[in-house]
Amino acid sequence: MHTLSLSTTPSSPFLNPPNRTVQNPSLPLSLNPVRPILTRRTNSPPSIACNVALKTDPPATVSSPSEESDPARIGARVRVKVPLKVYHVQKIGEIDLYNKEGTMKQYVGLWKGKTISANLPFKVEFVEEVEGRGPVKFFAHLKEDEFDYVE
């Protein structure tokens, strides 16, 4: 006797149980697909092949020759020209940076040769004299229009 699998339109397991078969003696063969079982007979661990082509990008160049990417400006003295308060210095409440001088330490608008969208791309180091503590060093990130270069 031959068997035929019956599949219903809904794909719910409640409406289509896996062992439902229809007996039809006129069919000469079985229509139940049988999947071969693949076994692996080696003792080596499985390996994954990953074929990825790595391409290095050429370093991005800044389109305009402005002073923001000029490496000669690193280490320059700058003076803050706008009223700007910072609150991140430990054990000191707020510090007003207006007319304070600092040293440009880093331009963070470039990272690994690529231009990034840093909101405050200039890292400036300030030294503030605090009573009872002596000089305190701290950093602040500034925009180009917030400071002037001191000569």
Short mmCIF file of C-alpha atoms in Angstrom, two decimals:
data_model
loop_
_atom_site.label_atom_id
_atom_site.label_comp_id
_atom_site.label_asym_id
_atom_site.label_seq_id
_atom_site.Cartn_x
_atom_site.Cartn_y
_atom_site.Cartn_z
CA MET A 1 0.00 0.00 0.00
CA HIS A 2 1.31 3.48 -0.89
CA THR A 3 1.14 6.58 1.26
CA LEU A 4 0.67 10.19 0.26
CA SER A 5 1.39 13.17 2.49
CA LEU A 6 -1.46 15.59 2.79
CA SER A 7 -0.65 19.21 3.37
CA THR A 8 -3.29 21.75 4.17
CA THR A 9 -3.11 25.43 3.29
CA PRO A 10 -2.64 26.79 6.82
CA SER A 11 0.85 26.25 8.13
CA SER A 12 -0.18 25.86 11.75
CA PRO A 13 1.04 22.63 13.41
CA PHE A 14 -2.39 22.22 14.98
CA LEU A 15 -4.10 22.12 11.59
CA ASN A 16 -1.42 20.09 9.81
CA PRO A 17 0.03 17.35 12.03
CA PRO A 18 3.23 15.80 10.63
CA ASN A 19 2.00 12.17 10.64
CA ARG A 20 -1.18 12.70 8.65
CA THR A 21 -1.10 10.44 5.58
CA VAL A 22 -3.66 9.35 3.01
CA GLN A 23 -3.77 5.75 1.92
CA ASN A 24 -4.12 5.41 -1.86
CA PRO A 25 -3.49 1.97 -3.35
CA SER A 26 -3.52 3.25 -6.94
CA LEU A 27 -0.33 5.30 -6.53
CA PRO A 28 2.80 3.32 -7.39
CA LEU A 29 5.21 5.22 -5.14
CA SER A 30 5.50 7.14 -1.94
CA LEU A 31 5.55 10.95 -2.11
CA ASN A 32 7.11 11.47 1.32
CA PRO A 33 10.49 13.15 0.78
CA VAL A 34 13.34 11.57 2.70
CA ARG A 35 16.34 13.72 3.59
CA PRO A 36 19.69 12.02 3.76
CA ILE A 37 21.49 12.29 7.07
CA LEU A 38 24.92 13.78 6.62
CA THR A 39 27.51 12.71 9.13
CA ARG A 40 31.02 13.86 9.64
CA ARG A 41 33.57 11.21 10.39
CA THR A 42 36.66 13.30 11.13
CA ASN A 43 37.98 14.22 14.55
CA SER A 44 39.05 17.73 13.56
CA PRO A 45 37.05 20.68 14.89
CA PRO A 46 34.74 22.45 12.46
CA SER A 47 36.28 25.37 10.63
CA ILE A 48 34.71 28.43 9.10
CA ALA A 49 36.15 29.95 5.97
CA CYS A 50 35.71 33.68 5.66
CA ASN A 51 36.79 35.20 2.39
CA VAL A 52 36.83 38.94 2.98
CA ALA A 53 38.90 41.35 0.98
CA LEU A 54 40.38 44.00 3.19
CA LYS A 55 41.01 47.32 1.54
CA THR A 56 42.72 50.22 3.21
CA ASP A 57 41.38 53.63 2.42
CA PRO A 58 43.82 56.39 1.61
CA PRO A 59 44.00 58.99 4.36
CA ALA A 60 41.32 61.61 4.03
CA THR A 61 42.54 65.08 3.29
CA VAL A 62 40.96 68.21 4.59
CA SER A 63 39.44 70.09 1.68
CA SER A 64 40.22 73.58 2.94
CA PRO A 65 43.66 74.54 4.19
CA SER A 66 42.46 76.06 7.43
CA GLU A 67 44.37 76.48 10.62
CA GLU A 68 42.28 73.82 12.40
CA SER A 69 44.21 70.93 10.89
CA ASP A 70 47.60 72.66 10.86
CA PRO A 71 49.92 70.59 13.08
CA ALA A 72 51.98 73.71 13.81
CA ARG A 73 49.04 75.03 15.87
CA ILE A 74 49.31 72.15 18.34
CA GLY A 75 51.07 73.57 21.38
CA ALA A 76 50.02 77.15 20.60
CA ARG A 77 48.72 79.43 23.35
CA VAL A 78 45.04 80.33 23.05
CA ARG A 79 42.74 82.71 24.93
CA VAL A 80 39.01 82.05 25.36
CA LYS A 81 37.05 84.97 23.92
CA VAL A 82 33.47 83.99 24.84
CA PRO A 83 31.80 83.55 28.24
CA LEU A 84 32.15 79.83 28.85
CA LYS A 85 31.66 77.93 32.10
CA VAL A 86 32.78 74.37 32.77
CA TYR A 87 31.72 72.15 35.65
CA HIS A 88 33.83 69.02 35.18
CA VAL A 89 36.91 69.94 37.27
CA GLN A 90 36.98 67.85 40.44
CA LYS A 91 36.56 69.57 43.81
CA ILE A 92 35.91 72.90 42.10
CA GLY A 93 32.35 73.94 41.36
CA GLU A 94 32.27 76.03 38.22
CA ILE A 95 35.11 77.67 36.35
CA ASP A 96 34.55 80.58 33.99
CA LEU A 97 37.03 80.28 31.12
CA TYR A 98 36.43 83.79 29.74
CA ASN A 99 39.82 85.46 29.06
CA LYS A 100 41.75 82.44 30.41
CA GLU A 101 44.78 81.25 28.50
CA GLY A 102 45.54 77.63 27.75
CA THR A 103 47.61 75.42 25.49
CA MET A 104 46.19 73.65 22.43
CA LYS A 105 46.91 69.95 22.94
CA GLN A 106 45.01 68.10 20.23
CA TYR A 107 42.72 68.49 17.23
CA VAL A 108 40.16 65.70 17.54
CA GLY A 109 38.41 66.35 14.20
CA LEU A 110 40.71 63.75 12.59
CA TRP A 111 40.77 60.15 13.77
CA LYS A 112 42.95 57.53 12.09
CA GLY A 113 43.37 59.82 9.13
CA LYS A 114 39.64 60.30 8.58
CA THR A 115 37.59 63.41 9.24
CA ILE A 116 34.99 62.93 11.98
CA SER A 117 32.20 65.22 13.06
CA ALA A 118 33.46 66.32 16.45
CA ASN A 119 31.24 69.08 17.84
CA LEU A 120 34.07 70.61 19.88
CA PRO A 121 37.20 69.58 17.98
CA PHE A 122 39.93 71.49 19.86
CA LYS A 123 41.29 70.03 23.09
CA VAL A 124 42.84 72.79 25.21
CA GLU A 125 44.72 72.35 28.49
CA PHE A 126 44.23 74.96 31.21
CA VAL A 127 46.09 75.40 34.50
CA GLU A 128 44.07 77.04 37.29
CA GLU A 129 45.56 78.20 40.58
CA VAL A 130 43.36 77.04 43.48
CA GLU A 131 43.85 78.18 47.07
CA GLY A 132 45.02 75.34 49.27
CA ARG A 133 45.59 72.98 46.33
CA GLY A 134 48.11 74.67 44.10
CA PRO A 135 47.87 74.52 40.30
CA VAL A 136 45.16 72.24 38.84
CA LYS A 137 45.40 71.05 35.23
CA PHE A 138 42.22 70.30 33.28
CA PHE A 139 41.10 70.04 29.68
CA ALA A 140 38.22 71.64 27.83
CA HIS A 141 37.01 71.01 24.30
CA LEU A 142 36.33 74.20 22.34
CA LYS A 143 35.07 75.30 18.93
CA GLU A 144 37.25 77.43 16.67
CA ASP A 145 35.11 80.54 17.19
CA GLU A 146 35.44 80.34 21.00
CA PHE A 147 39.15 81.22 21.22
CA ASP A 148 41.90 83.36 19.68
CA TYR A 149 45.54 82.45 19.20
CA VAL A 150 47.93 84.35 21.49
CA GLU A 151 51.27 85.30 19.96
#
